[in-house]
mmCIF file of C-alpha atoms in Angstrom:
data_model
loop_
_atom_site.group_PDB
_atom_site.id
_atom_site.type_symbol
_atom_site.label_atom_id
_atom_site.label_comp_id
_atom_site.label_asym_id
_atom_site.label_seq_id
_atom_site.Cartn_x
_atom_site.Cartn_y
_atom_site.Cartn_z
ATOM 1 C CA MET A 1 57.554 81.717 111.093
ATOM 2 C CA MET A 2 57.352 81.021 114.774
ATOM 3 C CA ALA A 3 54.918 82.462 117.194
ATOM 4 C CA GLU A 4 56.970 84.230 119.794
ATOM 5 C CA LYS A 5 55.907 86.147 122.827
ATOM 6 C CA MET A 6 58.674 88.519 123.739
ATOM 7 C CA ALA A 7 58.600 89.417 127.407
ATOM 8 C CA ILE A 8 61.046 90.768 129.897
ATOM 9 C CA HIS A 9 60.252 89.607 133.403
ATOM 10 C CA PRO A 10 62.038 90.162 136.680
ATOM 11 C CA ALA A 11 63.299 86.957 138.189
ATOM 12 C CA LYS A 12 60.512 85.148 139.963
ATOM 13 C CA LYS A 13 61.300 84.652 143.610
ATOM 14 C CA THR A 14 61.041 81.035 144.561
ATOM 15 C CA THR A 15 61.658 79.098 147.724
ATOM 16 C CA THR A 16 61.608 75.631 146.243
ATOM 17 C CA LYS A 17 65.377 75.127 146.372
ATOM 18 C CA ALA A 18 67.531 75.684 149.405
ATOM 19 C CA ALA A 19 70.564 76.087 147.157
ATOM 20 C CA LEU A 20 68.732 78.720 145.183
ATOM 21 C CA LYS A 21 67.982 80.763 148.291
ATOM 22 C CA ALA A 22 71.602 80.527 149.371
ATOM 23 C CA THR A 23 72.783 82.183 146.163
ATOM 24 C CA ARG A 24 70.385 85.131 146.150
ATOM 25 C CA SER A 25 73.034 87.318 147.663
ATOM 26 C CA VAL A 26 75.419 86.796 144.744
ATOM 27 C CA SER A 27 76.235 90.186 143.233
ATOM 28 C CA LYS A 28 75.250 90.881 139.628
ATOM 29 C CA LYS A 29 78.100 90.970 137.148
ATOM 30 C CA GLY A 30 78.314 92.392 133.673
ATOM 31 C CA ALA A 31 77.124 95.822 134.853
ATOM 32 C CA SER A 32 76.926 97.348 131.390
ATOM 33 C CA PRO A 33 75.007 96.063 128.385
ATOM 34 C CA ILE A 34 76.968 94.321 125.634
ATOM 35 C CA ALA A 35 76.414 95.422 122.057
ATOM 36 C CA ASN A 36 75.625 92.683 119.538
ATOM 37 C CA ASN A 37 78.900 93.100 117.647
ATOM 38 C CA ASP A 38 80.972 93.068 120.875
ATOM 39 C CA VAL A 39 80.118 89.532 121.970
ATOM 40 C CA TYR A 40 83.059 87.214 121.401
ATOM 41 C CA VAL A 41 81.707 83.876 122.668
ATOM 42 C CA SER A 42 78.131 82.601 122.867
ATOM 43 C CA VAL A 43 77.596 79.464 124.928
ATOM 44 C CA VAL A 44 74.457 77.556 123.922
ATOM 45 C CA ILE A 45 72.950 75.059 126.378
ATOM 46 C CA PRO A 46 69.715 73.071 125.804
ATOM 47 C CA VAL A 47 68.054 72.147 129.089
ATOM 48 C CA TYR A 48 65.437 69.536 129.919
ATOM 49 C CA ASN A 49 64.628 68.649 133.552
ATOM 50 C CA GLU A 50 68.096 69.484 134.825
ATOM 51 C CA GLU A 51 67.234 71.266 138.096
ATOM 52 C CA ALA A 52 69.688 69.160 140.086
ATOM 53 C CA CYS A 53 72.802 70.284 138.250
ATOM 54 C CA LEU A 54 71.979 73.820 137.075
ATOM 55 C CA GLU A 55 73.428 75.695 140.027
ATOM 56 C CA SER A 56 76.745 73.859 139.732
ATOM 57 C CA LEU A 57 76.737 74.512 135.995
ATOM 58 C CA TYR A 58 76.129 78.218 136.566
ATOM 59 C CA GLN A 59 78.943 78.586 139.093
ATOM 60 C CA ARG A 60 81.529 76.672 137.067
ATOM 61 C CA LEU A 61 80.584 78.039 133.669
ATOM 62 C CA THR A 62 80.499 81.710 134.651
ATOM 63 C CA SER A 63 83.822 81.292 136.461
ATOM 64 C CA VAL A 64 85.419 79.852 133.335
ATOM 65 C CA MET A 65 83.958 82.478 131.033
ATOM 66 C CA ASP A 66 84.936 85.341 133.361
ATOM 67 C CA ASN A 67 88.507 84.053 133.260
ATOM 68 C CA VAL A 68 88.482 83.974 129.429
ATOM 69 C CA GLY A 69 88.464 87.759 129.715
ATOM 70 C CA LYS A 70 86.379 88.491 126.604
ATOM 71 C CA PRO A 71 82.700 89.520 126.220
ATOM 72 C CA TYR A 72 80.401 86.549 126.301
ATOM 73 C CA GLU A 73 76.803 85.501 126.607
ATOM 74 C CA ILE A 74 75.095 82.286 127.738
ATOM 75 C CA LEU A 75 71.865 81.158 126.077
ATOM 76 C CA PHE A 76 69.797 78.552 127.878
ATOM 77 C CA THR A 77 66.916 76.939 125.970
ATOM 78 C CA ASN A 78 64.369 75.369 128.336
ATOM 79 C CA ASP A 79 62.938 72.498 126.278
ATOM 80 C CA GLY A 80 59.630 72.159 128.102
ATOM 81 C CA SER A 81 61.050 71.044 131.463
ATOM 82 C CA LYS A 82 58.515 69.779 134.037
ATOM 83 C CA ASP A 83 60.631 70.450 137.136
ATOM 84 C CA GLN A 84 61.917 73.716 138.620
ATOM 85 C CA THR A 85 64.279 74.383 135.684
ATOM 86 C CA SER A 86 62.319 77.405 134.484
ATOM 87 C CA GLU A 87 62.459 79.172 137.859
ATOM 88 C CA ILE A 88 66.171 78.485 138.234
ATOM 89 C CA LEU A 89 66.928 79.844 134.772
ATOM 90 C CA ARG A 90 64.939 83.003 135.591
ATOM 91 C CA ASP A 91 67.113 83.456 138.636
ATOM 92 C CA PHE A 92 70.259 83.095 136.537
ATOM 93 C CA HIS A 93 68.993 85.813 134.223
ATOM 94 C CA ASP A 94 68.256 88.044 137.207
ATOM 95 C CA ARG A 95 71.793 87.592 138.533
ATOM 96 C CA ARG A 96 73.495 88.396 135.209
ATOM 97 C CA PRO A 97 70.921 90.094 132.971
ATOM 98 C CA HIS A 98 73.540 91.365 130.502
ATOM 99 C CA GLN A 99 75.145 87.965 129.917
ATOM 100 C CA ILE A 100 72.459 85.310 130.430
ATOM 101 C CA ARG A 101 69.483 84.936 128.102
ATOM 102 C CA VAL A 102 66.766 82.322 128.424
ATOM 103 C CA ILE A 103 64.541 80.889 125.707
ATOM 104 C CA GLU A 104 61.411 79.212 127.018
ATOM 105 C CA PHE A 105 59.794 76.646 124.733
ATOM 106 C CA ASN A 106 56.045 76.042 124.714
ATOM 107 C CA GLY A 107 56.634 72.308 124.959
ATOM 108 C CA ASN A 108 59.258 69.615 124.383
ATOM 109 C CA PHE A 109 60.697 69.769 120.864
ATOM 110 C CA GLY A 110 63.971 67.931 121.357
ATOM 111 C CA GLN A 111 67.599 68.730 121.939
ATOM 112 C CA HIS A 112 68.503 69.745 118.419
ATOM 113 C CA MET A 113 65.519 72.056 118.029
ATOM 114 C CA ALA A 114 66.500 73.696 121.331
ATOM 115 C CA ILE A 115 69.974 74.311 119.910
ATOM 116 C CA MET A 116 68.550 75.624 116.649
ATOM 117 C CA ALA A 117 66.397 78.181 118.507
ATOM 118 C CA ALA A 118 69.488 79.507 120.251
ATOM 119 C CA PHE A 119 71.562 79.466 117.043
ATOM 120 C CA GLU A 120 68.972 81.744 115.424
ATOM 121 C CA ARG A 121 69.566 84.334 118.204
ATOM 122 C CA VAL A 122 73.252 84.158 119.156
ATOM 123 C CA ARG A 123 75.380 87.301 118.921
ATOM 124 C CA GLY A 124 78.885 85.893 119.364
ATOM 125 C CA GLN A 125 81.598 85.322 116.797
ATOM 126 C CA ILE A 126 82.357 81.896 118.293
ATOM 127 C CA ILE A 127 79.476 79.684 119.381
ATOM 128 C CA VAL A 128 80.134 76.912 121.866
ATOM 129 C CA ASN A 129 77.475 74.224 122.291
ATOM 130 C CA MET A 130 77.458 72.052 125.413
ATOM 131 C CA ASP A 131 75.097 69.887 127.440
ATOM 132 C CA ALA A 132 73.807 70.895 130.861
ATOM 133 C CA ASP A 133 74.952 67.677 132.564
ATOM 134 C CA MET A 134 78.639 68.794 132.643
ATOM 135 C CA GLN A 135 79.916 65.376 131.624
ATOM 136 C CA ASN A 136 82.068 67.475 129.324
ATOM 137 C CA PRO A 137 83.180 70.022 131.976
ATOM 138 C CA PRO A 138 82.985 73.787 131.299
ATOM 139 C CA GLU A 139 86.687 73.983 132.172
ATOM 140 C CA GLU A 140 87.402 72.455 128.714
ATOM 141 C CA ILE A 141 85.939 75.470 126.858
ATOM 142 C CA PRO A 142 89.313 77.312 126.620
ATOM 143 C CA LYS A 143 90.659 74.260 124.799
ATOM 144 C CA LEU A 144 87.954 74.659 122.142
ATOM 145 C CA LEU A 145 88.607 78.399 121.896
ATOM 146 C CA ALA A 146 92.352 77.817 121.456
ATOM 147 C CA ALA A 147 91.710 75.423 118.554
ATOM 148 C CA PHE A 148 89.302 77.905 116.992
ATOM 149 C CA GLU A 149 91.781 80.754 117.300
ATOM 150 C CA ALA A 150 94.403 78.552 115.624
ATOM 151 C CA GLY A 151 92.375 78.887 112.404
ATOM 152 C CA HIS A 152 89.683 76.202 112.553
ATOM 153 C CA ASP A 153 86.082 77.174 111.863
ATOM 154 C CA TYR A 154 84.623 73.978 113.389
ATOM 155 C CA VAL A 155 86.109 72.430 116.514
ATOM 156 C CA GLY A 156 84.589 69.042 117.197
ATOM 157 C CA SER A 157 85.428 66.916 120.187
ATOM 158 C CA TYR A 158 85.529 63.287 121.197
ATOM 159 C CA ARG A 159 85.217 61.970 124.714
ATOM 160 C CA ASP A 160 88.623 60.908 126.014
ATOM 161 C CA GLY A 161 88.438 58.178 128.649
ATOM 162 C CA ARG A 162 84.652 58.084 128.576
ATOM 163 C CA ASP A 163 83.230 57.595 132.060
ATOM 164 C CA ASP A 164 79.950 55.795 131.335
ATOM 165 C CA SER A 165 78.466 52.331 131.562
ATOM 166 C CA PHE A 166 80.311 50.284 128.934
ATOM 167 C CA LEU A 167 77.414 47.964 128.041
ATOM 168 C CA LEU A 168 74.562 50.479 128.220
ATOM 169 C CA ARG A 169 76.208 53.656 126.879
ATOM 170 C CA THR A 170 79.773 53.354 125.569
ATOM 171 C CA LEU A 171 79.435 50.181 123.480
ATOM 172 C CA PRO A 172 76.098 51.149 121.818
ATOM 173 C CA SER A 173 77.480 54.629 121.142
ATOM 174 C CA LYS A 174 80.630 53.295 119.484
ATOM 175 C CA PHE A 175 78.646 50.879 117.373
ATOM 176 C CA MET A 176 76.221 53.624 116.276
ATOM 177 C CA ASN A 177 79.118 55.948 115.435
ATOM 178 C CA TRP A 178 80.615 53.239 113.244
ATOM 179 C CA LEU A 179 77.278 52.495 111.611
ATOM 180 C CA ARG A 180 76.550 56.183 110.952
ATOM 181 C CA SER A 181 79.980 56.669 109.402
ATOM 182 C CA LYS A 182 79.559 53.695 107.053
ATOM 183 C CA ALA A 183 76.017 54.629 106.010
ATOM 184 C CA THR A 184 76.495 58.378 105.508
ATOM 185 C CA GLY A 185 80.198 58.725 104.711
ATOM 186 C CA ILE A 186 80.474 61.488 107.356
ATOM 187 C CA LYS A 187 83.708 60.917 109.240
ATOM 188 C CA ILE A 188 83.040 62.276 112.729
ATOM 189 C CA ARG A 189 84.762 60.311 115.467
ATOM 190 C CA ASP A 190 82.173 60.923 118.194
ATOM 191 C CA GLN A 191 78.900 62.151 116.720
ATOM 192 C CA GLY A 192 77.106 61.908 120.044
ATOM 193 C CA CYS A 193 79.333 64.471 121.753
ATOM 194 C CA MET A 194 77.600 67.853 121.500
ATOM 195 C CA PHE A 195 80.512 69.775 123.031
ATOM 196 C CA ARG A 196 81.687 71.752 119.999
ATOM 197 C CA ALA A 197 82.652 75.228 118.816
ATOM 198 C CA TYR A 198 81.400 76.780 115.578
ATOM 199 C CA SER A 199 82.187 79.958 113.660
ATOM 200 C CA ARG A 200 79.390 82.458 113.260
ATOM 201 C CA ARG A 201 79.285 81.722 109.519
ATOM 202 C CA ILE A 202 78.582 78.051 110.141
ATOM 203 C CA VAL A 203 75.935 78.770 112.761
ATOM 204 C CA ASP A 204 74.158 81.178 110.392
ATOM 205 C CA LEU A 205 74.127 78.453 107.709
ATOM 206 C CA ILE A 206 72.755 75.903 110.174
ATOM 207 C CA ALA A 207 70.032 78.345 111.233
ATOM 208 C CA GLN A 208 69.076 78.843 107.577
ATOM 209 C CA SER A 209 68.607 75.096 107.113
ATOM 210 C CA ALA A 210 64.876 74.986 107.765
ATOM 211 C CA GLU A 211 64.709 71.231 108.313
ATOM 212 C CA SER A 212 61.988 69.731 110.467
ATOM 213 C CA SER A 213 64.447 67.186 111.879
ATOM 214 C CA THR A 214 68.181 67.598 111.802
ATOM 215 C CA PHE A 215 71.503 66.751 113.396
ATOM 216 C CA VAL A 216 73.396 69.930 114.348
ATOM 217 C CA THR A 217 76.884 68.451 114.713
ATOM 218 C CA VAL A 218 76.784 66.868 111.261
ATOM 219 C CA LEU A 219 75.425 70.038 109.608
ATOM 220 C CA GLY A 220 78.265 71.997 111.144
ATOM 221 C CA TYR A 221 80.826 69.502 109.871
ATOM 222 C CA ILE A 222 79.369 69.616 106.345
ATOM 223 C CA TYR A 223 79.475 73.427 106.252
ATOM 224 C CA ALA A 224 82.984 73.717 107.720
ATOM 225 C CA SER A 225 85.991 74.552 105.547
ATOM 226 C CA ASN A 226 88.709 73.707 108.110
ATOM 227 C CA PRO A 227 87.313 71.325 110.752
ATOM 228 C CA ILE A 228 89.233 69.613 113.523
ATOM 229 C CA GLU A 229 88.425 67.192 116.342
ATOM 230 C CA ILE A 230 90.165 67.338 119.680
ATOM 231 C CA PRO A 231 89.962 65.113 122.800
ATOM 232 C CA VAL A 232 88.063 66.508 125.790
ATOM 233 C CA VAL A 233 87.647 65.257 129.345
ATOM 234 C CA HIS A 234 84.557 63.206 130.017
ATOM 235 C CA GLN A 235 83.202 62.716 133.507
ATOM 236 C CA ALA A 236 80.416 60.698 135.090
ATOM 237 C CA ARG A 237 77.233 62.577 135.775
ATOM 238 C CA PHE A 238 77.362 63.848 139.382
ATOM 239 C CA GLU A 239 73.815 65.174 139.627
ATOM 240 C CA GLY A 240 70.507 64.401 137.864
ATOM 241 C CA GLU A 241 69.733 61.552 135.525
ATOM 242 C CA SER A 242 70.541 60.958 131.884
ATOM 243 C CA LYS A 243 67.725 61.653 129.419
ATOM 244 C CA TYR A 244 69.217 59.335 126.743
ATOM 245 C CA ASP A 245 68.565 55.615 126.501
ATOM 246 C CA ILE A 246 69.321 53.003 123.840
ATOM 247 C CA TYR A 247 66.014 53.635 122.051
ATOM 248 C CA LYS A 248 66.747 57.352 121.677
ATOM 249 C CA LEU A 249 70.250 56.496 120.449
ATOM 250 C CA VAL A 250 68.774 54.245 117.742
ATOM 251 C CA ARG A 251 66.130 56.894 116.919
ATOM 252 C CA VAL A 252 68.770 59.608 116.491
ATOM 253 C CA THR A 253 70.840 57.255 114.298
ATOM 254 C CA PHE A 254 67.888 56.566 112.034
ATOM 255 C CA ASP A 255 67.166 60.306 111.839
ATOM 256 C CA LEU A 256 70.757 60.818 110.749
ATOM 257 C CA PHE A 257 70.491 58.111 108.094
ATOM 258 C CA THR A 258 67.322 59.477 106.558
ATOM 259 C CA GLY A 259 68.308 63.126 106.961
ATOM 260 C CA PHE A 260 71.782 62.976 105.407
ATOM 261 C CA SER A 261 71.879 59.929 103.175
ATOM 262 C CA MET A 262 69.936 57.846 100.693
ATOM 263 C CA ALA A 263 71.865 54.794 101.858
ATOM 264 C CA PRO A 264 68.913 52.990 103.529
ATOM 265 C CA LEU A 265 66.885 53.155 100.280
ATOM 266 C CA GLN A 266 69.882 52.187 98.161
ATOM 267 C CA ILE A 267 70.827 49.279 100.389
ATOM 268 C CA PHE A 268 67.266 48.034 100.448
ATOM 269 C CA THR A 269 67.008 48.337 96.646
ATOM 270 C CA VAL A 270 70.151 46.229 96.183
ATOM 271 C CA PHE A 271 68.900 43.747 98.745
ATOM 272 C CA GLY A 272 65.542 43.582 96.955
ATOM 273 C CA PHE A 273 67.221 42.749 93.663
ATOM 274 C CA LEU A 274 69.272 40.026 95.375
ATOM 275 C CA VAL A 275 66.217 38.485 97.055
ATOM 276 C CA SER A 276 64.252 38.630 93.772
ATOM 277 C CA ALA A 277 67.050 36.823 91.969
ATOM 278 C CA LEU A 278 67.219 34.099 94.623
ATOM 279 C CA SER A 279 63.446 33.762 94.613
ATOM 280 C CA GLY A 280 63.486 33.383 90.831
ATOM 281 C CA LEU A 281 66.099 30.622 91.115
ATOM 282 C CA LEU A 282 63.970 28.858 93.737
ATOM 283 C CA VAL A 283 60.858 29.031 91.531
ATOM 284 C CA ALA A 284 62.870 27.678 88.556
ATOM 285 C CA TYR A 285 64.169 24.857 90.745
ATOM 286 C CA LEU A 286 60.685 23.906 91.949
ATOM 287 C CA ILE A 287 59.289 23.925 88.390
ATOM 288 C CA GLY A 288 62.166 21.777 87.135
ATOM 289 C CA ARG A 289 61.803 19.407 90.050
ATOM 290 C CA ARG A 290 58.073 19.041 89.387
ATOM 291 C CA LEU A 291 58.665 18.242 85.700
ATOM 292 C CA ILE A 292 61.470 15.793 86.341
ATOM 293 C CA ILE A 293 60.608 14.160 89.677
ATOM 294 C CA GLY A 294 56.948 14.927 90.118
ATOM 295 C CA PRO A 295 54.771 16.844 92.593
ATOM 296 C CA GLU A 296 56.454 17.754 95.857
ATOM 297 C CA ALA A 297 54.829 16.207 98.929
ATOM 298 C CA GLU A 298 57.257 17.649 101.468
ATOM 299 C CA GLY A 299 58.788 21.073 101.868
ATOM 300 C CA LEU A 300 55.576 22.959 102.697
ATOM 301 C CA PHE A 301 57.073 24.584 105.773
ATOM 302 C CA THR A 302 60.144 25.586 103.775
ATOM 303 C CA LEU A 303 57.930 27.432 101.340
ATOM 304 C CA PHE A 304 56.090 29.086 104.191
ATOM 305 C CA SER A 305 59.343 30.231 105.741
ATOM 306 C CA VAL A 306 60.453 31.704 102.397
ATOM 307 C CA LEU A 307 57.104 33.436 102.052
ATOM 308 C CA PHE A 308 57.255 34.889 105.571
ATOM 309 C CA PHE A 309 60.789 36.099 104.906
ATOM 310 C CA LEU A 310 59.770 37.879 101.708
ATOM 311 C CA VAL A 311 56.774 39.477 103.454
ATOM 312 C CA SER A 312 59.011 40.750 106.253
ATOM 313 C CA VAL A 313 61.401 42.203 103.658
ATOM 314 C CA ALA A 314 58.483 44.002 102.011
ATOM 315 C CA ILE A 315 57.271 45.397 105.332
ATOM 316 C CA THR A 316 60.786 46.650 106.137
ATOM 317 C CA GLY A 317 60.969 48.364 102.771
ATOM 318 C CA ILE A 318 57.623 50.040 103.316
ATOM 319 C CA GLY A 319 58.865 51.278 106.700
ATOM 320 C CA ILE A 320 62.028 52.785 105.181
ATOM 321 C CA VAL A 321 60.078 54.487 102.382
ATOM 322 C CA GLY A 322 57.597 55.695 105.011
ATOM 323 C CA GLU A 323 60.390 57.424 106.957
ATOM 324 C CA TYR A 324 61.381 59.449 103.915
ATOM 325 C CA VAL A 325 57.766 60.207 102.982
ATOM 326 C CA GLY A 326 57.099 61.282 106.570
ATOM 327 C CA ARG A 327 60.006 63.739 106.395
ATOM 328 C CA ILE A 328 58.617 65.187 103.179
ATOM 329 C CA TYR A 329 55.218 65.552 104.832
ATOM 330 C CA GLN A 330 56.733 67.367 107.818
ATOM 331 C CA VAL A 331 58.398 69.874 105.499
ATOM 332 C CA VAL A 332 55.502 70.562 103.119
ATOM 333 C CA ARG A 333 52.918 71.190 105.830
ATOM 334 C CA HIS A 334 54.982 74.241 106.933
ATOM 335 C CA ARG A 335 54.386 73.931 110.650
ATOM 336 C CA PRO A 336 56.886 75.682 112.924
ATOM 337 C CA ARG A 337 59.673 73.413 114.133
ATOM 338 C CA PHE A 338 59.294 74.739 117.667
ATOM 339 C CA LEU A 339 57.194 77.239 119.572
ATOM 340 C CA ILE A 340 58.717 79.866 121.844
ATOM 341 C CA LYS A 341 56.690 80.972 124.829
ATOM 342 C CA GLU A 342 58.986 83.800 125.900
ATOM 343 C CA ILE A 343 62.548 85.048 125.838
ATOM 344 C CA LEU A 344 64.233 86.539 128.842
ATOM 345 C CA GLU A 345 66.855 89.096 127.842
ATOM 346 C CA GLU A 346 67.842 92.682 128.427
ATOM 347 C CA LYS A 347 65.769 95.389 126.777
ATOM 348 C CA GLY A 348 67.502 96.972 123.834
ATOM 349 C CA GLU A 349 69.678 93.887 123.110
#
């Protein structure tokens, strides 16, 4: 389905980062290969232009996972980064070749497609998904694992004491969460928080959902039989810049509406009937007025405003229908959802 070029490369030596050079002497861990059925936890991390925070992520995440004391792997998906992310990830693989695997995309296909590519290749029984910015710190992973081991097959999370700009991030996010919940009926407290743990069964089902555009957290919730949501620490971003803005938040929300609900079409249909009824009453009123009072000399701009309103309603409806038709087109043309340039992993894994 996807053109893949499997290649095993030694880590490319680079001198672009002083911090990178300082860590070359770190000894390799995980001295023996891990069999597929022995991996307990897979940590999946999509990465896009995150060179500033990757070294800190590596140090903190590997320290946490080493302390868990069970076999694990970390899968990074490089989603077409333009900075030094690729070289840094190669170095991570070189340091821990038995535990760190890297998927290199042939371009930028989006966060959820980066997660899907990793979900198709994970080996663990528990799959933890997190962002590279560490706003949800790696030190919270044991909390997710504890909830999973208590019998839950889907451990969602919501950001407790969110440390973000209230007007630009927190308020729009809360509003979109409320809107998504009302439109789709999916009761997830914080749909924008990607820090979650899934059972292998759920991840396999998500990977089988060959959708051209999807929302991983919602799919996991739908497929879960015993989900739970727990609070997790949220911190301000210490390094790098956020890749999300209000436009992307609105775009993701609309993707969720059209991907998981017919609500936009149904709401517009009801609204169309209502507008048609009001328009019919207006026409009846104008006809009656003409017969009883006579031709109307005034009110021309009122009629124009009504006409413009109805035209705008029609254009909105065409746009909503177009979104659904566009999704159908993306599916029926059978193009790959993403293209993988190479995968860095141990031979024989």
